[in-house]
Coordinates of C-alpha atoms and ligand atoms in Angstrom, one line a residue:
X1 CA 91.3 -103.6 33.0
X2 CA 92.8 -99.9 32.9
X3 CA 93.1 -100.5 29.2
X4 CA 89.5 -101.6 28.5
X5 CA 88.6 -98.9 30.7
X6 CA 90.6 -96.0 28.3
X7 CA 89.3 -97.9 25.6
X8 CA 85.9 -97.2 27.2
X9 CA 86.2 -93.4 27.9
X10 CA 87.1 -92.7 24.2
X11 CA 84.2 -94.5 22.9
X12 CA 82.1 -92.2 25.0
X13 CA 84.0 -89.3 24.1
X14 CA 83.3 -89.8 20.2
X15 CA 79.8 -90.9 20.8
X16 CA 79.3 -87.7 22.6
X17 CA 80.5 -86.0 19.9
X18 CA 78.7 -88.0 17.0
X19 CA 75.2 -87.3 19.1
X20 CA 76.5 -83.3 19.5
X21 CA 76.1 -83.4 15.8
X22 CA 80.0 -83.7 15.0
X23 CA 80.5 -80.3 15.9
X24 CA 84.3 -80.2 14.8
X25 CA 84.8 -76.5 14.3
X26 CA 82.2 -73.9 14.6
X27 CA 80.3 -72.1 16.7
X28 CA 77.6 -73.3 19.5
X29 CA 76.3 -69.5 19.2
X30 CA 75.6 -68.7 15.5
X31 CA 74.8 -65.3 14.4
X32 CA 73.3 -65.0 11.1
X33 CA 72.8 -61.9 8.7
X34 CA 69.4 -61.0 7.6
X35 CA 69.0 -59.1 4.3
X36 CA 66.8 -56.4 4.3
X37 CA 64.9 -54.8 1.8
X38 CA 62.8 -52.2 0.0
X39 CA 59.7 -51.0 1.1
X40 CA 57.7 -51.2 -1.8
X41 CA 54.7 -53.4 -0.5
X42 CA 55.0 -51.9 3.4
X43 CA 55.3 -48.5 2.6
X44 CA 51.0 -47.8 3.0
X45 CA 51.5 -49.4 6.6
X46 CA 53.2 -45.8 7.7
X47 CA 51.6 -42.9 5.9
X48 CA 53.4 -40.7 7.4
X49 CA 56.8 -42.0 7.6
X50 CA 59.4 -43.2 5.3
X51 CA 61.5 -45.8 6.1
X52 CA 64.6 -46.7 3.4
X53 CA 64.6 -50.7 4.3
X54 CA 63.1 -53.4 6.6
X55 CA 62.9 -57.1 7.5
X56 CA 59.2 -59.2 8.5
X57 CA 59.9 -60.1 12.4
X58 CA 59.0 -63.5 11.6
X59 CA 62.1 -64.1 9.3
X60 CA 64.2 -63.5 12.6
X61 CA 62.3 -65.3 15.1
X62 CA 62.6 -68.3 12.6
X63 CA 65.9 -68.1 12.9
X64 CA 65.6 -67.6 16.7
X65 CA 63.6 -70.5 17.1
X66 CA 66.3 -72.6 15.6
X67 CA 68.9 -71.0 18.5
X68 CA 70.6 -68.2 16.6
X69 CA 70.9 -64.3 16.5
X70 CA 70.5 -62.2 13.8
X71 CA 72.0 -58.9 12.8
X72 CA 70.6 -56.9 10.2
X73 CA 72.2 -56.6 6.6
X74 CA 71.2 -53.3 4.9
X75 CA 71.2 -52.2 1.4
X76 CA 73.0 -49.9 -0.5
X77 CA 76.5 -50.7 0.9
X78 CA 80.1 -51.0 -0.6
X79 CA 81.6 -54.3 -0.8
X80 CA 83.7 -53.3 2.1
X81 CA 80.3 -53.6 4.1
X82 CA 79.3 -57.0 2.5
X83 CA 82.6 -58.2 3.2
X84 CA 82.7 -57.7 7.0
X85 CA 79.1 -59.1 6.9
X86 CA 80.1 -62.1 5.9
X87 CA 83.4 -62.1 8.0
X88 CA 81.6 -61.6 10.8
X89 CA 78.5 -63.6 10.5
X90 CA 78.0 -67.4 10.4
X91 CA 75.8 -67.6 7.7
X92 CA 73.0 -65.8 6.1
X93 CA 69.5 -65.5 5.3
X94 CA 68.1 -63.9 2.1
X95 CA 63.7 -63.4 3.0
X96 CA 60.9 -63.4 1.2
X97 CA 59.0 -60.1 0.1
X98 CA 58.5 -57.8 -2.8
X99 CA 61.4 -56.0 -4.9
X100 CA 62.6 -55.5 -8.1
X101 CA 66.2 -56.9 -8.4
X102 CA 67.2 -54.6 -11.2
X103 CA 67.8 -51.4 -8.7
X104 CA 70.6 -49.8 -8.1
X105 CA 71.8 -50.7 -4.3
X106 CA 68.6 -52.5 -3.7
X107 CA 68.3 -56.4 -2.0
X108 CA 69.1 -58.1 -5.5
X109 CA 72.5 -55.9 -5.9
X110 CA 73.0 -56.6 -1.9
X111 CA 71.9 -60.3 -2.8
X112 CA 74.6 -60.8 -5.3
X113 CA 77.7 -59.3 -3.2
X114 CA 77.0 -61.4 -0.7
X115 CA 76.8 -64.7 -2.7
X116 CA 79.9 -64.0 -4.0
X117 CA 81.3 -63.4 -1.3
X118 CA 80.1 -66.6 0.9
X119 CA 81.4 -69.1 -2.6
X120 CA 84.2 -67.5 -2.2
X121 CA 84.8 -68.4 1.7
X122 CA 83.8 -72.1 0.5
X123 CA 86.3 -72.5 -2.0
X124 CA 88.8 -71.3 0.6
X125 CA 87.9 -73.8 2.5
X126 CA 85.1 -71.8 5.1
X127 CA 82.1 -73.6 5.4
X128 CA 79.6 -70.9 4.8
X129 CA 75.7 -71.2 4.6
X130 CA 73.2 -69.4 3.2
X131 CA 68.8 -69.6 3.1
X132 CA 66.6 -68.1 1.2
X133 CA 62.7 -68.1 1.2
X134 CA 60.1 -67.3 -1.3
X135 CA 62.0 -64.0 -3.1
X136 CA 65.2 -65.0 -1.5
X137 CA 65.1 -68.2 -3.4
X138 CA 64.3 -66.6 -6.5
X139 CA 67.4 -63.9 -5.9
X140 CA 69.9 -66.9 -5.3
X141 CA 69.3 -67.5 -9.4
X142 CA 70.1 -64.0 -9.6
X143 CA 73.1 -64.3 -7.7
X144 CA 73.8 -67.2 -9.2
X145 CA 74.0 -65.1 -12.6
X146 CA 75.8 -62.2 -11.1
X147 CA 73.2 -59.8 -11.3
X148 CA 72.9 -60.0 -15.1
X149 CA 69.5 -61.6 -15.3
X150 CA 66.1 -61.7 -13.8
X151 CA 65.0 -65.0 -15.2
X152 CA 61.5 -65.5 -13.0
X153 CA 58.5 -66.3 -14.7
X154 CA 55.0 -65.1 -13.6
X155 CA 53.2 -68.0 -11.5
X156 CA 50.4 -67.5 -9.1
X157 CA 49.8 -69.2 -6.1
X158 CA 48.9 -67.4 -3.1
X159 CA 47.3 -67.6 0.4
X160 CA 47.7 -71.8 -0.2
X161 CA 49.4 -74.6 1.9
X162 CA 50.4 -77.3 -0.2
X163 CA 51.8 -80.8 0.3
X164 CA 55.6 -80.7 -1.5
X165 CA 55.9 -82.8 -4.6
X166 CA 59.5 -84.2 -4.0
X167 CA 61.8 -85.1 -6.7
X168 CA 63.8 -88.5 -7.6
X169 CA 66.8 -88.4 -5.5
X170 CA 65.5 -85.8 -2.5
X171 CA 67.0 -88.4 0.3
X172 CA 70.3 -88.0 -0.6
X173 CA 70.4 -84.5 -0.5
X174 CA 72.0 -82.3 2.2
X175 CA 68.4 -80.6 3.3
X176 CA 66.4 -84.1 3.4
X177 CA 68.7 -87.0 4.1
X178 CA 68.3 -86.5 8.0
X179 CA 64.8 -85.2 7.9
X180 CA 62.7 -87.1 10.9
X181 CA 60.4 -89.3 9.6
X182 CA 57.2 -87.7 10.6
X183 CA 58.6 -84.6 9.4
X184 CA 58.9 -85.9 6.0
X185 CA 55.6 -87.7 5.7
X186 CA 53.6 -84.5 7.0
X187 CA 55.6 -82.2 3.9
X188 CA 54.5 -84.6 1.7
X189 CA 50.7 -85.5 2.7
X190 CA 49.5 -82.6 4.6
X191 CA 49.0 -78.7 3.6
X192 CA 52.3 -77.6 5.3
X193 CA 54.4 -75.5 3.3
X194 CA 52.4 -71.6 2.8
X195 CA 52.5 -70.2 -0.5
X196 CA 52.4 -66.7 -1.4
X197 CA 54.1 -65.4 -4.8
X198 CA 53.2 -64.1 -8.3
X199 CA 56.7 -65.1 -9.6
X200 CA 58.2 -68.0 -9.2
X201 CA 61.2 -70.5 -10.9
X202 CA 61.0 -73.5 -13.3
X203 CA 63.4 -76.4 -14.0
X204 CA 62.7 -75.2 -17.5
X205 CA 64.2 -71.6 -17.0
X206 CA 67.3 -73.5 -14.9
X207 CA 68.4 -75.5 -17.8
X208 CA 68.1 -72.3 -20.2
X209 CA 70.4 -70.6 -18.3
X210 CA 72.7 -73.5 -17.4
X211 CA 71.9 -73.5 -13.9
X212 CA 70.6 -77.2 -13.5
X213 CA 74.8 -77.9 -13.2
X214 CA 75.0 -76.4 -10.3
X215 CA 71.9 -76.5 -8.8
X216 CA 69.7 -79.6 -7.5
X217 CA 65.7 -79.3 -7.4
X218 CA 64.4 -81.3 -4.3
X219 CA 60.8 -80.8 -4.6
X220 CA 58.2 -78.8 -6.7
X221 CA 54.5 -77.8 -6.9
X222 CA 51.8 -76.5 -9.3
X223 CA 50.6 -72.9 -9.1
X224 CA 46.9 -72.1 -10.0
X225 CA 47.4 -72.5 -13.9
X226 CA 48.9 -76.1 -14.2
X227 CA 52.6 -74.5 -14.2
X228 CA 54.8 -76.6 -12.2
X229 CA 57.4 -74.6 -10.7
X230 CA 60.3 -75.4 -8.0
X231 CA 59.8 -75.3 -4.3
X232 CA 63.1 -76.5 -2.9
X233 CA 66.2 -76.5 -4.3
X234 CA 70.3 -77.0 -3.1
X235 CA 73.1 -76.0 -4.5
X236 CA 75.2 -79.1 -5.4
X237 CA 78.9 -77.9 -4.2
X238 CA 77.7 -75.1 -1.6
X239 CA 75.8 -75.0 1.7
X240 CA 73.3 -72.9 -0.2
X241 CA 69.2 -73.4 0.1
X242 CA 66.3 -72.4 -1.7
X243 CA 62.5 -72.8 -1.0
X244 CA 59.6 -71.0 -2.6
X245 CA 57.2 -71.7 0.6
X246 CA 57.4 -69.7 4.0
X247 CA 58.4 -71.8 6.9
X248 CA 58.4 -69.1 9.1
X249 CA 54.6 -68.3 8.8
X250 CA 53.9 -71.4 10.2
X251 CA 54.8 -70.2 13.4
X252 CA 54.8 -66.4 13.3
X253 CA 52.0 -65.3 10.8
X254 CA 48.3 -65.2 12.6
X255 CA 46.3 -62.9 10.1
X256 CA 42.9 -64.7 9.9
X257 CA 42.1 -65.8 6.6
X258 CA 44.9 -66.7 4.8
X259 CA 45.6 -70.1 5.3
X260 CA 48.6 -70.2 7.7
X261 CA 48.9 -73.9 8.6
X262 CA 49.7 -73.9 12.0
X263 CA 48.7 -77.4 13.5
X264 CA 51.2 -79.1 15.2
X265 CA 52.7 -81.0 12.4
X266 CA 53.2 -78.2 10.8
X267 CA 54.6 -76.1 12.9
X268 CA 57.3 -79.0 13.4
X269 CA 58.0 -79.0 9.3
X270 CA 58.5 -74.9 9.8
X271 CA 60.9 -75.6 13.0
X272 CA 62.8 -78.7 10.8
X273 CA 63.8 -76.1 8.5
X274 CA 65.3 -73.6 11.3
X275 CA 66.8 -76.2 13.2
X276 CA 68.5 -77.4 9.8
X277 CA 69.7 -74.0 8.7
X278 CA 70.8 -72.8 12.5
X279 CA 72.9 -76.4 12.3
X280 CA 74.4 -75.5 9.5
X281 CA 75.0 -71.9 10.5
X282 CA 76.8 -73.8 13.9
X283 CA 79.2 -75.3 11.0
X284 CA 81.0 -72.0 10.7
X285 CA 83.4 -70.5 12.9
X286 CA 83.4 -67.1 11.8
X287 CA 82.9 -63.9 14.5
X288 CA 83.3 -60.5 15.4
X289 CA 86.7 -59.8 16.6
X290 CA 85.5 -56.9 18.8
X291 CA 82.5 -57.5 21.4
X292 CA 81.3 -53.9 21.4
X293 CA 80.5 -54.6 17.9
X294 CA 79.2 -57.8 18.1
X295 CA 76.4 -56.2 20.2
X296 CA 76.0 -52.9 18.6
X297 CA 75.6 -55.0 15.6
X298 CA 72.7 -57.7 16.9
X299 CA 68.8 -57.2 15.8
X300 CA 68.1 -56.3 19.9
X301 CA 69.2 -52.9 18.8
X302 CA 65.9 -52.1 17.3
X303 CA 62.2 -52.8 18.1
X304 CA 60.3 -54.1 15.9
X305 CA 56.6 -52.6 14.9
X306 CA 52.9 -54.0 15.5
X307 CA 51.4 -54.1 11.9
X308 CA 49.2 -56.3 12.4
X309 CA 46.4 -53.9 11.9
X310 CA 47.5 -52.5 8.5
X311 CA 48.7 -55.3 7.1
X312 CA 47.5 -58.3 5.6
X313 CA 50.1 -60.6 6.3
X314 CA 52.8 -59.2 8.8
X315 CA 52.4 -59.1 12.6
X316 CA 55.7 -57.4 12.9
X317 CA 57.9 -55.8 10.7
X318 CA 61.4 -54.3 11.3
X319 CA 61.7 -51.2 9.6
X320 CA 65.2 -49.2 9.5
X321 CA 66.5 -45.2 8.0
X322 CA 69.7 -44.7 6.7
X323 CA 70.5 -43.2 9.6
X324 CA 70.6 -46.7 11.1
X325 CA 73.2 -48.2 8.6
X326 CA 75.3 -45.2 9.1
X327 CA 75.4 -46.0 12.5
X328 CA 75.7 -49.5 12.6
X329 CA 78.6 -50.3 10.0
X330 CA 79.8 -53.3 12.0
X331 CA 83.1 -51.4 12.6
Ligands
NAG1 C1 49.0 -38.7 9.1 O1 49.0 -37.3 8.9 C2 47.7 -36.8 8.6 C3 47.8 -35.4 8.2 O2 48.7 -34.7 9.1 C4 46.8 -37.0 9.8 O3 45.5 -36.6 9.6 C5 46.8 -38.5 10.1 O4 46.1 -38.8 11.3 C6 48.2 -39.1 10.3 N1 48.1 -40.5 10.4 C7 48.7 -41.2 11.3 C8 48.6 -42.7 11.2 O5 49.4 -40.7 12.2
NAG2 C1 63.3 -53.1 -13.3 O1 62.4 -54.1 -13.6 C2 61.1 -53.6 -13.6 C3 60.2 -54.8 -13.8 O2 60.7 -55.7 -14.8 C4 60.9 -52.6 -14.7 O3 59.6 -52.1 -14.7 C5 61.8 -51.4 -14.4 O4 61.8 -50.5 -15.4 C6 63.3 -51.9 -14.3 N1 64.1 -50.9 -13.8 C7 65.4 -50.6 -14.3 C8 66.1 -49.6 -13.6 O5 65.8 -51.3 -15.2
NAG3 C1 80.3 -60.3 -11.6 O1 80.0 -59.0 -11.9 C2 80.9 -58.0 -11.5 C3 80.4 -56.6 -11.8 O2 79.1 -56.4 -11.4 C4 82.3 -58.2 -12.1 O3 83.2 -57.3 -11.6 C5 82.7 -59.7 -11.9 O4 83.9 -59.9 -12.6 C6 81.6 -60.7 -12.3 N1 82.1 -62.0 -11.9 C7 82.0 -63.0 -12.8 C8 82.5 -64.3 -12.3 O5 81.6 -62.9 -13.9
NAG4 C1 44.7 -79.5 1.1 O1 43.9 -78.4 0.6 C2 43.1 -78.8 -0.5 C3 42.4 -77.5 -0.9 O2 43.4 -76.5 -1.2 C4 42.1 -79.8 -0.1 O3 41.3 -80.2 -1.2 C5 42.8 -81.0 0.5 O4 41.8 -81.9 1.0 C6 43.7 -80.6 1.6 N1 44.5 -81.8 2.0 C7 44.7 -82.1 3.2 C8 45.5 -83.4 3.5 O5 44.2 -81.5 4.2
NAG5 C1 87.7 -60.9 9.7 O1 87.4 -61.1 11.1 C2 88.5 -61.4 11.9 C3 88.0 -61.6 13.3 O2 86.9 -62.5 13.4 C4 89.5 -60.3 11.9 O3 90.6 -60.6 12.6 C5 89.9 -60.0 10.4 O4 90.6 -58.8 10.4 C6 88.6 -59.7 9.6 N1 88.9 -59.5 8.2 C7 88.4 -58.6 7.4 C8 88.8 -58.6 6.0 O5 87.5 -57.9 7.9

């Protein structure tokens, strides 16, 4: 009887775990980095001020949503920077925007550090994730080739919520092989996933540059001329995501007029995706050493702006000097 009931309490035990997600190692508390970037399409928002970076609220409230925190990752940083980022950060998300990637200490030089750094930590055995939307997708490629190449292609599809074309093989992969079922049948019948890019990336361009190796495409659409170009992709090795569409204007985007999907189905496709990232994020155990720095460190340390008035697209936008990354270094 005492035997059966041992036998008992272990079985709970491991189906408590199995149901907390097989949280092993990690973190319950995940703080993720945010990339910022320059502020070539914001700039006309503030006439009269110059910022030298920012981040769109609704990147971090995506993340939010999911249960993390974000700190800010600035631009125009050593590798000694990049390197604590990544030491002292759980994961990290690279967002959509506006940017050339060929400038000196701008998001694509930032971009590629920080990849580098993270497939690094995974071959020495730290699980580390990264996201990125819309640009941030299209800078993993240029990540992927070190900063050597810009290998977009001009595409056009904006103000649009499509249905995702998925590719053969998209249940096996680490983003969709635990997607809810509704979940998956609303991203692939209903207008759910936002588009809004004049670049974009093609299987065609992949396999040029021998990326199609390393690099799995889940699902793809058609921009306004015919071109078929990709709108999710994994990397096959690394926790590392790609997707050309904005999840997180599903729920934090209002501007009338420009599509937003925001019924309740998809609204849950946007949250899938942050849940599913923030999990991932909760896979890695990394942290800061010193608490002070932790929340010195945190996005709370800065307010972000109502620009819903100038802008066509962002409610809210973070918007940071270089006076700010002097004094927030994470040391
Ligand atoms: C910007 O400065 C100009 C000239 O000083 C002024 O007329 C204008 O009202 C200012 N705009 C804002 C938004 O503060
Ligand atoms: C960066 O790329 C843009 C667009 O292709 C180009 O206009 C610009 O001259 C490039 N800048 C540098 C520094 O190469
Ligand atoms: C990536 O580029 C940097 C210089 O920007 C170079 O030091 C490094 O060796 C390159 N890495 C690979 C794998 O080619
Ligand atoms: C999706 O939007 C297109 C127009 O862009 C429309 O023709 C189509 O009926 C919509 N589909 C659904 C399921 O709402
Ligand atoms: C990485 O972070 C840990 C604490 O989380 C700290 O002990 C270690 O010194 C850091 N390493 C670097 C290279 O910053």
């Amino acid at each position: 009887m005492e035997i059966f009931r041992g036998f008992f309490l272990i079985f709970l035990a491991l189906g408590f775990q199995v149901a907390a997600g097989k949280q092993r190692v990690g973190t319950e508390t995940p703080i993720i980095g945010v990339l910022s970037q320059e502020t070539y399409i914001i700039s006309s928002y503030f006439p009269n001020e110059t910022y030298d970076s920012y981040i769109a609220a609704s990147y971090v409230k995506h993340l939010e949503s999911g249960g993390a925190r974000v700190v800010p990752v600035w631009i125009g940083q050593n590798e000694d920077y990049y390197r604590r980022v990544v030491n002292y950060t759980n994961g990290l998300l690279f967002p959509g925007g506006g940017t050339y990637f060929n400038e000196t200490g701008g998001y694509g030089e930032a971009a590629t550090h920080l990849y580098n750094i993270a497939l690094e930590y995974n071959d020495n055995g730290i699980y580390y994730p990264i996201w990125g939307s819309c640009l941030g997708l299209q800078a993993l490629m240029y990540a992927a080739l070190n900063g050597t190449k810009d290998i977009r292609v001009d595409c056009s599809l904006k103000n649009i919520a499509v249905p995702l074309e998925f590719s053969d093989g998209y249940q096996s992969s680490k983003l969709f092989s635990l997607v809810p079922k509704d979940v998956i049948q609303t991203l692939k019948s209903k207008n759910c996933t936002y588009n809004q890019h004049r670049y974009c990336l093609t299987k065609a361009v992949l396999k040029e540059n021998d990326l199609l190796n390393d690099w799995n495409i889940l699902a793809t659409n058609k921009d306004d001329n015919g071109l078929e170009f990709i709108s999710a992709m994994e990397h096959r090795k690394y926790p590392v995501y790609g997707v050309q569409f904005h999840p997180e204007k599903n729920q934090f985007e209002f501007k009338k007029g420009k599509g937003f999907p925001h019924s309740f189905d998809s609204i849950k496709t946007a949250q899938y995706f942050a849940n599913f990232f923030v999990n991932e994020c909760k896979k890695n155990a990394n942290g800061f050493s010193d608490e002070s720095v932790e929340s010195e460190s945190l996005i709370y340390n800065f307010n972000p702006k109502y620009t819903g008035l100038k802008s066509a697209y962002y409610e809210q936008l973070y918007v940071f000097l270089k006076e700010d990354f002097r004094k927030h270094q994470l040391l």
